[in-house]
Structure formats: C-alpha cells, structure tokens
C-alpha cells in the first residue's frame, strides 16, 4: 500500500484538506469545513485525520491561506474569556 500525503491549510473562512505534499492552495480543497474557524492548526489536523480515506496516510499542516488566522483565533479566545468574566461578575453582584 502506498502512503498518501494530505496537506491542511486555511481556506476562505475555515480549513481545507488537499491531497499531496505541495498542492496548489488556490484550488478548491478535496475536503473543507467552515465550522472550524477558531481552532489552531493542530485541531484542523485532527479533523483532517477523520475525513481523509483511511489506510496508510499522513497529514501535514502548514501555515497557509490566512496570514492572520492565529491572531484571529487568539483574539476570539480572549473575547470569549472576557464574556465569561463579565457574566461571572454580573452574577456575583446580584
């Protein structure tokens, strides 16, 4: 059985999975999701392992697509923490 190589990268508003080690990231990916916009590349890699055909394969997650993807994710995490802090503070006051 030959090994299949898949590449995971940011695509539009979510993550995409392309077959190959150096795919053309401007083309539509083989698999895509728009419901994982706020996860780090490690999370996208685990997702990709679930959608690629099973067998002898490897997944490689490279920086690609959205240069601000990680910064956006970190900002979103901080916003969620601030929301939780405000909710806790509001509950504590009453």
C-alpha positions as semicolon CSV with decimal commas, in nm:
position;residue;x (nm);y (nm);z (nm)
1;X;0,000;0,000;0,000
2;X;0,140;0,340;-0,091
3;X;0,134;0,626;0,153
4;X;-0,098;0,916;0,081
5;X;0,010;1,263;0,186
6;X;-0,250;1,529;0,266
7;X;-0,199;1,897;0,338
8;X;-0,417;2,104;0,572
9;X;-0,427;2,483;0,535
10;X;-0,655;2,779;0,600
11;X;-0,901;2,822;0,313
12;X;-1,158;3,104;0,287
13;X;-1,334;3,104;0,626
14;X;-1,226;2,764;0,752
15;X;-0,988;2,477;0,688
16;X;-0,924;2,277;0,374
17;X;-0,752;1,947;0,302
18;X;-0,567;1,890;-0,026
19;X;-0,407;1,571;-0,148
20;X;-0,031;1,590;-0,190
21;X;0,266;1,743;-0,015
22;X;0,284;2,068;-0,214
23;X;-0,068;2,119;-0,354
24;X;-0,195;2,431;-0,528
25;X;-0,368;2,603;-0,236
26;X;-0,554;2,837;-0,472
27;X;-0,770;2,548;-0,597
28;X;-1,071;2,415;-0,407
29;X;-0,966;2,155;-0,149
30;X;-1,075;1,793;-0,159
31;X;-1,232;1,832;0,186
32;X;-1,335;2,155;0,354
33;X;-1,510;2,277;0,662
34;X;-1,636;2,617;0,760
35;X;-1,727;2,509;1,112
36;X;-1,371;2,508;1,247
37;X;-1,273;2,873;1,200
38;X;-1,147;2,924;1,555
39;X;-0,921;2,626;1,611
40;X;-0,548;2,611;1,588
41;X;-0,377;2,416;1,313
42;X;-0,342;2,115;1,546
43;X;-0,720;2,092;1,572
44;X;-0,754;2,111;1,195
45;X;-0,501;1,831;1,157
46;X;-0,705;1,604;1,387
47;X;-1,018;1,693;1,190
48;X;-0,837;1,608;0,865
49;X;-0,739;1,266;1,000
50;X;-1,109;1,197;1,043
51;X;-1,211;1,292;0,689
52;X;-0,933;1,155;0,469
53;X;-0,967;0,797;0,341
54;X;-0,828;0,551;0,593
55;X;-0,522;0,348;0,518
56;X;-0,158;0,436;0,504
57;X;-0,158;0,813;0,509
58;X;-0,002;1,116;0,671
59;X;-0,135;1,465;0,727
60;X;0,082;1,774;0,719
61;X;-0,049;2,108;0,844
62;X;0,134;2,407;0,711
63;X;0,082;2,776;0,754
64;X;-0,119;2,885;0,457
65;X;-0,406;3,094;0,336
66;X;-0,494;3,338;0,611
67;X;-0,183;3,517;0,746
68;X;-0,382;3,644;1,044
69;X;-0,553;3,312;1,123
70;X;-0,370;3,250;1,451
71;X;-0,404;3,614;1,561
72;X;-0,779;3,599;1,489
73;X;-0,809;3,279;1,688
74;X;-0,621;3,425;1,987
75;X;-0,840;3,739;1,973
76;X;-1,154;3,524;1,968
77;X;-1,032;3,325;2,271
78;X;-0,967;3,648;2,464
79;X;-1,313;3,779;2,372
80;X;-1,472;3,457;2,500
81;X;-1,278;3,483;2,826
82;X;-1,389;3,845;2,870
83;X;-1,752;3,746;2,812
84;X;-1,726;3,473;3,077
85;X;-1,563;3,715;3,322
86;X;-1,842;3,970;3,269
87;X;-2,108;3,703;3,321
88;X;-1,944;3,583;3,643
89;X;-1,908;3,938;3,769
90;X;-2,272;4,015;3,687
91;X;-2,393;3,702;3,870
92;X;-2,177;3,785;4,168
93;X;-2,327;4,133;4,201
94;X;-2,685;4,005;4,228
